[in-house]
Amino acid sequence: MTELRRGVLGPCVLALLELRPRFGLELVRDLAASDGLLTSDGTVYPLLNRLRDAGLVTSEWRDEEGERARRYYSITAAGQEALAAFRADWTQFAATVGGVLNHLQGDAHIAPDGGR
Amino acid sequence: MSSSLDHPLIRDYLAELEAALAALPPAQAAELREQISAHLEEELHPDADDATVADVLARLGPPGELAGAPASPTAADLAARRARRRRTRTTWVVLGIVALVAAAWPSYVAVMHDVGSLQVRGASAWWYPQDSARQVRTEADGIVQLTVPIRSSERQGLVVDVYNPSSWTQTVTGPASEFSPGSPYGQVAVSTQPVHGSAAALRAATYGLPGVIPPHQSRAIRLMWVSIMCDERGGGTIVSQLVLQVRVGWVTRTEVVNLNPTWAVYGPSTGKYALTAPACQ
């Protein structure tokens, strides 16, 4: 499951940034709010750096009045394309996995009878 | 305490992180240091108790893991991985083909070299009618020789019909070497169609180079030269072979086509190529 979590974390970050730019801790809190998505809060930061290196997000410092200076992350056009592609792949993948899992569950009930 | 970063647990954590970041490129390490520090400053009140700090640090994850955290593959990573796999596959296919060709090439070359050579068959003639008119035919020990007077410094030539006895197309690409009397090089051309019949038909054909001779077919080969030899009275130059560059398949080989009859230009060279002329000294 850890690998699966890591695999979907990037698209989840992109999906959050698609709604609006966010700073690091904000992203961590939003992701942590979804149970089981984050294995540790720290994994978000290397991931953000990788997404930025890949051109999928950009970052900028914002120093707003009454707030501490924060680095905000925004999704890029390439990030939106990657997210759209992932959404399509994920829908199909989830349906396939779901189909197999449900089928196996059905077999598990049938097998004892078949063996008699 | 003025900042949560001054908390002893956090100082220890950051020191450990610092050590782990040493393995990363400086820019990447600085960025991660800044992100983690910002996270801790924002997450923790400067007066947070030990339990709260410990909880936040635990949720953040071990520093070593953070510095070397395998990040989620991005779409760009996946595309690069696919491209790498494609490149690897293509490389193996190319290497496989190269290996097969390398293994098969010697056999292929040997087979191509064993393909039957062109053979003289059918009609032949001096190219120019005035030479044909003065031709003298002699025969000794079964060898026929057709001799004409040399026309010094003028163009002379002959045309012979050759047959390709093999099952491979043979393409004449030119003369293989310098040969007399076509000094410095004779000009070779091949008829574009089979020629049957007389000298007139041979002369009327269209010639070109390279000349393709399909399997089991005949074509006329024309050899032309300018007679710039320095022959003395009683001497002459005999053409008894055509030495040709011939391409068979992917292999180009030298073919020696023995002529029968043989062809000779005879008599003293004159003018610029007279024996006493500077060109012949």
CSV table of C-alpha atoms in Angstrom, one decimal:
chain,number,residue,atom,x,y,z
A,1,MET,CA,0.0,0.0,0.0
A,2,THR,CA,2.9,2.3,0.7
A,3,GLU,CA,4.0,2.2,-2.9
A,4,LEU,CA,0.4,2.7,-4.1
A,5,ARG,CA,0.1,5.8,-1.8
A,6,ARG,CA,3.4,7.2,-3.2
A,7,GLY,CA,2.2,6.6,-6.7
A,8,VAL,CA,-1.0,8.6,-6.3
A,9,LEU,CA,0.4,11.3,-4.1
A,10,GLY,CA,1.7,13.4,-7.0
A,11,PRO,CA,-1.6,13.5,-8.8
A,12,CYS,CA,-3.4,14.3,-5.5
A,13,VAL,CA,-1.1,17.2,-5.0
A,14,LEU,CA,-1.8,18.4,-8.6
A,15,ALA,CA,-5.5,18.0,-8.0
A,16,LEU,CA,-5.3,20.2,-4.9
A,17,LEU,CA,-3.3,22.8,-6.7
A,18,GLU,CA,-5.7,22.7,-9.6
A,19,LEU,CA,-8.3,24.3,-7.2
A,20,ARG,CA,-5.9,27.1,-6.1
A,21,PRO,CA,-2.3,27.7,-5.2
A,22,ARG,CA,-1.3,26.4,-1.7
A,23,PHE,CA,1.8,26.6,0.5
A,24,GLY,CA,3.6,23.5,1.8
A,25,LEU,CA,2.0,23.0,5.2
A,26,GLU,CA,-1.4,23.7,3.7
A,27,LEU,CA,-0.9,20.9,1.2
A,28,VAL,CA,0.3,18.6,4.0
A,29,ARG,CA,-2.8,19.4,6.1
A,30,ASP,CA,-5.2,18.9,3.1
A,31,LEU,CA,-3.6,15.6,2.2
A,32,ALA,CA,-3.5,14.4,5.8
A,33,ALA,CA,-7.2,15.2,6.1
A,34,SER,CA,-7.7,12.3,3.6
A,35,ASP,CA,-7.2,9.3,5.7
A,36,GLY,CA,-4.4,7.0,4.8
A,37,LEU,CA,-3.0,9.1,1.9
A,38,LEU,CA,0.1,10.3,3.7
A,39,THR,CA,2.6,7.9,5.3
A,40,SER,CA,4.5,10.9,6.7
A,41,ASP,CA,4.1,14.7,6.3
A,42,GLY,CA,7.7,15.1,5.2
A,43,THR,CA,7.2,13.2,2.0
A,44,VAL,CA,5.2,16.0,0.5
A,45,TYR,CA,8.3,18.3,0.2
A,46,PRO,CA,10.6,16.2,-1.9
A,47,LEU,CA,7.6,15.4,-4.0
A,48,LEU,CA,6.8,19.1,-4.6
A,49,ASN,CA,10.4,19.7,-5.6
A,50,ARG,CA,10.2,16.8,-8.1
A,51,LEU,CA,6.9,18.1,-9.5
A,52,ARG,CA,8.5,21.5,-10.0
A,53,ASP,CA,11.6,20.0,-11.6
A,54,ALA,CA,9.3,18.2,-14.0
A,55,GLY,CA,7.6,21.5,-14.9
A,56,LEU,CA,4.3,20.4,-13.4
A,57,VAL,CA,4.2,23.0,-10.7
A,58,THR,CA,5.8,26.3,-10.0
A,59,SER,CA,6.5,28.1,-6.8
A,60,GLU,CA,6.7,31.7,-5.6
A,61,TRP,CA,7.2,33.5,-2.4
A,62,ARG,CA,4.3,35.5,-1.1
A,63,ASP,CA,4.7,38.0,1.7
A,64,GLU,CA,1.2,39.1,2.5
A,65,GLU,CA,0.4,41.6,5.2
A,66,GLY,CA,-0.2,40.1,8.6
A,67,GLU,CA,1.0,36.7,7.4
A,68,ARG,CA,4.4,35.1,7.4
A,69,ALA,CA,6.3,34.8,4.1
A,70,ARG,CA,5.4,31.5,2.4
A,71,ARG,CA,6.3,29.6,-0.7
A,72,TYR,CA,3.2,29.0,-2.7
A,73,TYR,CA,2.9,26.3,-5.3
A,74,SER,CA,0.8,26.5,-8.4
A,75,ILE,CA,-0.1,23.9,-11.1
A,76,THR,CA,1.3,24.6,-14.6
A,77,ALA,CA,-0.4,23.8,-17.9
A,78,ALA,CA,1.8,20.7,-18.2
A,79,GLY,CA,0.7,19.8,-14.7
A,80,GLN,CA,-2.9,20.1,-15.7
A,81,GLU,CA,-2.3,17.9,-18.8
A,82,ALA,CA,-0.5,15.3,-16.6
A,83,LEU,CA,-3.4,15.4,-14.1
A,84,ALA,CA,-6.0,14.9,-16.9
A,85,ALA,CA,-4.0,11.9,-18.2
A,86,PHE,CA,-3.7,10.4,-14.7
A,87,ARG,CA,-7.4,10.8,-14.1
A,88,ALA,CA,-8.2,8.9,-17.3
A,89,ASP,CA,-5.7,6.2,-16.5
A,90,TRP,CA,-6.8,5.9,-12.9
A,91,THR,CA,-10.5,5.5,-13.7
A,92,GLN,CA,-9.7,2.7,-16.0
A,93,PHE,CA,-7.1,1.2,-13.6
A,94,ALA,CA,-9.5,1.4,-10.6
A,95,ALA,CA,-12.3,-0.2,-12.7
A,96,THR,CA,-10.0,-3.1,-13.8
A,97,VAL,CA,-8.6,-3.7,-10.3
A,98,GLY,CA,-12.1,-3.5,-8.8
A,99,GLY,CA,-13.4,-5.9,-11.4
A,100,VAL,CA,-10.6,-8.5,-10.7
A,101,LEU,CA,-11.1,-8.1,-6.9
A,102,ASN,CA,-14.8,-8.6,-7.1
A,103,HIS,CA,-14.5,-11.5,-9.4
A,104,LEU,CA,-12.0,-13.2,-7.1
A,105,GLN,CA,-14.3,-12.6,-4.2
A,106,GLY,CA,-17.1,-14.3,-6.1
A,107,ASP,CA,-14.8,-17.3,-6.9
A,108,ALA,CA,-13.9,-17.6,-3.2
A,109,HIS,CA,-17.5,-18.2,-2.4
A,110,ILE,CA,-18.1,-20.6,-5.3
A,111,ALA,CA,-14.9,-22.7,-5.0
A,112,PRO,CA,-15.9,-24.8,-1.9
A,113,ASP,CA,-19.1,-25.9,-3.6
A,114,GLY,CA,-17.3,-26.6,-6.8
A,115,GLY,CA,-14.9,-28.8,-5.0
A,116,ARG,CA,-17.6,-31.1,-3.6
B,1,MET,CA,12.1,30.7,23.2
B,2,SER,CA,11.8,33.0,20.2
B,3,SER,CA,11.2,30.3,17.6
B,4,SER,CA,10.1,26.7,17.6
B,5,LEU,CA,13.3,25.9,15.8
B,6,ASP,CA,15.2,26.5,19.0
B,7,HIS,CA,13.5,23.6,20.7
B,8,PRO,CA,16.1,21.0,21.6
B,9,LEU,CA,14.2,18.2,19.9
B,10,ILE,CA,13.9,20.2,16.7
B,11,ARG,CA,17.5,21.2,16.9
B,12,ASP,CA,18.4,17.5,17.1
B,13,TYR,CA,16.1,16.7,14.3
B,14,LEU,CA,17.5,19.5,12.0
B,15,ALA,CA,21.0,18.4,12.8
B,16,GLU,CA,20.1,14.9,11.7
B,17,LEU,CA,18.4,16.2,8.7
B,18,GLU,CA,21.5,18.3,7.8
B,19,ALA,CA,23.6,15.2,7.9
B,20,ALA,CA,21.2,13.4,5.7
B,21,LEU,CA,21.0,16.3,3.2
B,22,ALA,CA,24.8,16.1,2.7
B,23,ALA,CA,24.1,13.5,0.1
B,24,LEU,CA,22.0,15.8,-2.0
B,25,PRO,CA,23.0,18.5,-4.4
B,26,PRO,CA,23.5,21.8,-2.5
B,27,ALA,CA,20.5,23.6,-4.2
B,28,GLN,CA,18.2,20.6,-3.5
B,29,ALA,CA,19.4,20.3,0.1
B,30,ALA,CA,18.9,24.1,0.7
B,31,GLU,CA,15.4,23.9,-0.6
B,32,LEU,CA,14.4,20.9,1.5
B,33,ARG,CA,16.0,22.5,4.6
B,34,GLU,CA,14.0,25.7,4.0
B,35,GLN,CA,10.7,23.7,3.4
B,36,ILE,CA,11.1,21.6,6.6
B,37,SER,CA,12.1,24.6,8.7
B,38,ALA,CA,9.1,26.5,7.4
B,39,HIS,CA,6.9,23.5,8.1
B,40,LEU,CA,8.1,23.3,11.7
B,41,GLU,CA,7.9,27.0,12.4
B,42,GLU,CA,4.4,27.2,11.1
B,43,GLU,CA,3.2,24.0,12.7
B,44,LEU,CA,4.6,24.5,16.2
B,45,HIS,CA,4.1,27.4,18.6
B,46,PRO,CA,7.5,28.6,20.1
B,47,ASP,CA,6.2,27.4,23.5
B,48,ALA,CA,5.1,24.0,22.3
B,49,ASP,CA,5.7,21.2,24.9
B,50,ASP,CA,7.9,18.3,24.2
B,51,ALA,CA,5.0,15.9,23.5
B,52,THR,CA,3.6,18.2,20.8
B,53,VAL,CA,7.0,18.7,19.2
B,54,ALA,CA,7.7,15.0,19.3
B,55,ASP,CA,4.3,14.3,17.7
B,56,VAL,CA,4.9,16.8,14.9
B,57,LEU,CA,8.4,15.4,14.3
B,58,ALA,CA,7.1,11.9,14.2
B,59,ARG,CA,4.5,12.8,11.6
B,60,LEU,CA,7.2,14.6,9.6
B,61,GLY,CA,9.1,11.3,9.3
B,62,PRO,CA,12.7,10.3,10.0
B,63,PRO,CA,15.2,12.9,8.5
B,64,GLY,CA,17.1,10.3,6.6
B,65,GLU,CA,13.9,9.0,4.9
B,66,LEU,CA,13.0,12.6,4.1
B,67,ALA,CA,16.3,13.4,2.4
B,68,GLY,CA,16.2,10.2,0.4
B,69,ALA,CA,12.4,9.9,0.1
B,70,PRO,CA,11.6,8.3,-3.2
B,71,ALA,CA,9.1,10.7,-4.5
B,72,SER,CA,6.0,9.7,-6.4
B,73,PRO,CA,6.8,9.3,-10.1
B,74,THR,CA,5.3,12.1,-12.1
B,75,ALA,CA,3.8,11.9,-15.5
B,76,ALA,CA,7.1,13.2,-16.9
B,77,ASP,CA,8.9,10.5,-15.0
B,78,LEU,CA,6.6,7.8,-16.4
B,79,ALA,CA,7.0,9.2,-20.0
B,80,ALA,CA,10.8,9.3,-19.6
B,81,ARG,CA,10.7,5.7,-18.3
B,82,ARG,CA,8.5,4.6,-21.3
B,83,ALA,CA,10.9,6.4,-23.6
B,84,ARG,CA,13.9,4.7,-22.0
B,85,ARG,CA,12.2,1.3,-22.4
B,86,ARG,CA,11.4,2.1,-26.0
B,87,ARG,CA,15.0,3.1,-26.6
B,88,THR,CA,16.3,0.0,-24.9
B,89,ARG,CA,14.0,-2.2,-27.0
B,90,THR,CA,15.1,-0.4,-30.2
B,91,THR,CA,18.7,-0.7,-29.3
B,92,TRP,CA,18.4,-4.5,-28.8
B,93,VAL,CA,16.5,-4.9,-32.1
B,94,VAL,CA,19.2,-2.9,-33.9
B,95,LEU,CA,22.0,-4.9,-32.2
B,96,GLY,CA,20.2,-8.1,-33.1
B,97,ILE,CA,20.0,-7.1,-36.7
B,98,VAL,CA,23.6,-6.0,-36.8
B,99,ALA,CA,24.7,-9.3,-35.2
B,100,LEU,CA,22.6,-11.3,-37.7
B,101,VAL,CA,24.0,-9.3,-40.6
B,102,ALA,CA,27.6,-9.7,-39.2
B,103,ALA,CA,27.1,-13.4,-38.9
B,104,ALA,CA,25.6,-13.9,-42.3
B,105,TRP,CA,27.7,-11.4,-44.2
B,106,PRO,CA,30.8,-13.7,-44.8
B,107,SER,CA,28.5,-16.4,-46.2
B,108,TYR,CA,26.6,-13.9,-48.3
B,109,VAL,CA,29.9,-12.5,-49.7
B,110,ALA,CA,31.1,-16.0,-50.5
B,111,VAL,CA,27.9,-16.8,-52.3
B,112,MET,CA,28.0,-13.6,-54.3
B,113,HIS,CA,31.6,-14.2,-55.3
B,114,ASP,CA,30.6,-17.7,-56.5
B,115,VAL,CA,27.9,-16.4,-58.7
B,116,GLY,CA,28.8,-17.4,-62.3
B,117,SER,CA,30.7,-14.7,-64.3
B,118,LEU,CA,29.5,-13.1,-67.4
B,119,GLN,CA,30.3,-15.0,-70.6
B,120,VAL,CA,30.9,-13.9,-74.1
B,121,ARG,CA,28.2,-15.3,-76.3
B,122,GLY,CA,26.6,-14.2,-79.6
B,123,ALA,CA,27.5,-11.4,-81.9
B,124,SER,CA,30.5,-9.1,-81.7
B,125,ALA,CA,32.0,-6.4,-83.9
B,126,TRP,CA,34.3,-3.5,-84.1
B,127,TRP,CA,32.3,-0.5,-83.1
B,128,TYR,CA,33.3,1.6,-86.1
B,129,PRO,CA,32.4,0.3,-89.5
B,130,GLN,CA,35.8,1.5,-91.0
B,131,ASP,CA,37.6,-0.8,-88.6
B,132,SER,CA,35.3,-3.7,-89.4
B,133,ALA,CA,36.0,-3.0,-93.1
B,134,ARG,CA,39.8,-3.4,-92.5
B,135,GLN,CA,39.6,-6.3,-90.0
B,136,VAL,CA,41.9,-9.2,-90.6
B,137,ARG,CA,40.9,-12.5,-89.1
B,138,THR,CA,43.7,-14.9,-88.1
B,139,GLU,CA,43.6,-18.1,-86.2
B,140,ALA,CA,46.3,-20.0,-84.4
B,141,ASP,CA,46.1,-22.8,-81.9
B,142,GLY,CA,42.3,-22.4,-81.8
B,143,ILE,CA,42.5,-18.8,-80.9
B,144,VAL,CA,40.9,-16.3,-83.3
B,145,GLN,CA,42.2,-12.8,-83.5
B,146,LEU,CA,40.6,-9.9,-85.2
B,147,THR,CA,43.1,-7.3,-86.1
B,148,VAL,CA,42.7,-3.8,-87.4
B,149,PRO,CA,45.2,-1.0,-88.1
B,150,ILE,CA,45.7,1.4,-85.3
B,151,ARG,CA,44.1,4.8,-85.9
B,152,SER,CA,46.5,6.7,-83.7
B,153,SER,CA,44.9,9.4,-81.4
B,154,GLU,CA,41.5,8.4,-82.7
B,155,ARG,CA,38.6,6.6,-80.9
B,156,GLN,CA,38.3,2.9,-81.6
B,157,GLY,CA,36.3,0.3,-79.9
B,158,LEU,CA,34.5,-3.0,-79.9
B,159,VAL,CA,31.2,-4.5,-78.8
B,160,VAL,CA,30.5,-8.0,-77.6
B,161,ASP,CA,27.4,-9.8,-76.5
B,162,VAL,CA,27.7,-11.2,-73.0
B,163,TYR,CA,25.4,-13.6,-71.1
B,164,ASN,CA,24.7,-13.7,-67.4
B,165,PRO,CA,24.5,-17.4,-66.6
B,166,SER,CA,23.5,-16.8,-63.0
B,167,SER,CA,20.3,-16.4,-61.2
B,168,TRP,CA,21.4,-13.0,-59.9
B,169,THR,CA,21.2,-9.7,-61.6
B,170,GLN,CA,24.7,-8.5,-62.4
B,171,THR,CA,25.3,-4.8,-62.7
B,172,VAL,CA,28.4,-3.6,-64.6
B,173,THR,CA,29.6,-0.4,-62.9
B,174,GLY,CA,32.8,0.2,-65.0
B,175,PRO,CA,36.2,-1.1,-65.9
B,176,ALA,CA,38.0,-2.6,-63.0
B,177,SER,CA,41.5,-1.5,-64.0
B,178,GLU,CA,43.5,0.3,-66.5
B,179,PHE,CA,43.9,-1.8,-69.6
B,180,SER,CA,45.4,-1.3,-73.0
B,181,PRO,CA,44.6,0.0,-75.4
B,182,GLY,CA,42.2,2.2,-73.6
B,183,SER,CA,44.8,4.4,-72.0
B,184,PRO,CA,44.4,5.6,-69.4
B,185,TYR,CA,41.0,4.0,-69.0
B,186,GLY,CA,38.7,2.4,-71.5
B,187,GLN,CA,35.1,3.4,-71.4
B,188,VAL,CA,32.6,0.6,-70.8
B,189,ALA,CA,28.9,0.8,-71.4
B,190,VAL,CA,26.2,-1.8,-71.5
B,191,SER,CA,23.2,-2.0,-73.8
B,192,THR,CA,19.9,-1.3,-72.1
B,193,GLN,CA,18.1,-4.1,-73.9
B,194,PRO,CA,19.2,-7.5,-75.4
B,195,VAL,CA,20.6,-7.2,-78.8
B,196,HIS,CA,20.3,-9.9,-81.3
B,197,GLY,CA,21.8,-10.1,-84.8
B,198,SER,CA,24.3,-8.1,-86.8
B,199,ALA,CA,27.0,-5.6,-86.1
B,200,ALA,CA,24.6,-2.9,-87.2
B,201,ALA,CA,22.1,-4.0,-84.5
B,202,LEU,CA,24.9,-3.9,-81.9
B,203,ARG,CA,25.8,-0.4,-83.0
B,204,ALA,CA,22.2,0.8,-83.1
B,205,ALA,CA,21.5,-0.2,-79.5
B,206,THR,CA,21.4,2.3,-76.6
B,207,TYR,CA,24.2,2.0,-74.1
B,208,GLY,CA,24.6,3.2,-70.5
B,209,LEU,CA,26.4,2.7,-67.2
B,210,PRO,CA,25.8,1.2,-64.8
B,211,GLY,CA,24.5,-1.5,-67.0
B,212,VAL,CA,22.1,-4.1,-65.6
B,213,ILE,CA,22.2,-7.6,-66.9
B,214,PRO,CA,19.3,-9.6,-65.5
B,215,PRO,CA,19.6,-13.3,-64.7
B,216,HIS,CA,19.9,-15.6,-67.7
B,217,GLN,CA,19.8,-12.7,-70.1
B,218,SER,CA,22.3,-11.2,-72.6
B,219,ARG,CA,23.4,-7.6,-73.1
B,220,ALA,CA,26.0,-6.1,-75.4
B,221,ILE,CA,29.0,-4.5,-73.7
B,222,ARG,CA,30.8,-1.8,-75.6
B,223,LEU,CA,34.5,-1.0,-74.9
B,224,MET,CA,35.8,2.3,-76.3
B,225,TRP,CA,39.2,3.9,-76.1
B,226,VAL,CA,41.3,6.5,-77.8
B,227,SER,CA,44.3,4.8,-79.4
B,228,ILE,CA,47.1,6.8,-77.8
B,229,MET,CA,49.6,3.9,-77.7
B,230,CYS,CA,53.1,4.3,-78.8
B,231,ASP,CA,53.3,1.2,-81.0
B,232,GLU,CA,56.1,0.5,-83.3
B,233,ARG,CA,55.9,-0.9,-86.8
B,234,GLY,CA,55.2,-4.6,-86.5
B,235,GLY,CA,53.8,-4.1,-83.0
B,236,GLY,CA,50.3,-4.0,-81.7
B,237,THR,CA,48.0,-4.2,-78.7
B,238,ILE,CA,45.7,-7.1,-78.0
B,239,VAL,CA,42.5,-7.0,-76.0
B,240,SER,CA,41.9,-10.5,-74.8
B,241,GLN,CA,39.9,-9.8,-71.7
B,242,LEU,CA,37.3,-7.4,-70.3
B,243,VAL,CA,38.1,-6.6,-66.6
B,244,LEU,CA,35.0,-5.2,-65.1
B,245,GLN,CA,33.6,-4.1,-61.8
B,246,VAL,CA,30.4,-5.9,-61.4
B,247,ARG,CA,27.9,-5.6,-58.5
B,248,VAL,CA,26.0,-8.8,-57.5
B,249,GLY,CA,23.6,-8.2,-54.7
B,250,TRP,CA,25.4,-6.0,-52.2
B,251,VAL,CA,28.8,-7.2,-53.3
B,252,THR,CA,30.9,-5.6,-55.9
B,253,ARG,CA,33.5,-7.9,-57.4
B,254,THR,CA,36.0,-7.9,-60.3
B,255,GLU,CA,35.1,-10.1,-63.2
B,256,VAL,CA,37.4,-11.1,-66.0
B,257,VAL,CA,35.5,-11.8,-69.2
B,258,ASN,CA,37.7,-13.7,-71.6
B,259,LEU,CA,37.2,-12.7,-75.1
B,260,ASN,CA,37.2,-15.1,-78.1
B,261,PRO,CA,37.9,-13.9,-80.6
B,262,THR,CA,40.5,-11.6,-79.2
B,263,TRP,CA,40.8,-8.1,-80.6
B,264,ALA,CA,44.0,-6.3,-81.7
B,265,VAL,CA,45.0,-2.9,-83.0
B,266,TYR,CA,48.1,-3.2,-85.0
B,267,GLY,CA,50.8,-1.0,-86.7
B,268,PRO,CA,52.9,2.0,-85.9
B,269,SER,CA,51.4,4.8,-84.0
B,270,THR,CA,51.5,8.1,-85.8
B,271,GLY,CA,51.4,11.9,-85.2
B,272,LYS,CA,51.4,12.8,-81.5
B,273,TYR,CA,52.0,9.2,-80.5
B,274,ALA,CA,54.6,8.3,-83.1
B,275,LEU,CA,57.5,6.6,-81.5
B,276,THR,CA,59.7,9.6,-82.1
B,277,ALA,CA,57.2,12.1,-80.6
B,278,PRO,CA,57.8,13.5,-77.1
B,279,ALA,CA,54.8,11.7,-75.7
B,280,CYS,CA,56.5,8.4,-76.5
B,281,GLN,CA,60.0,9.3,-75.3
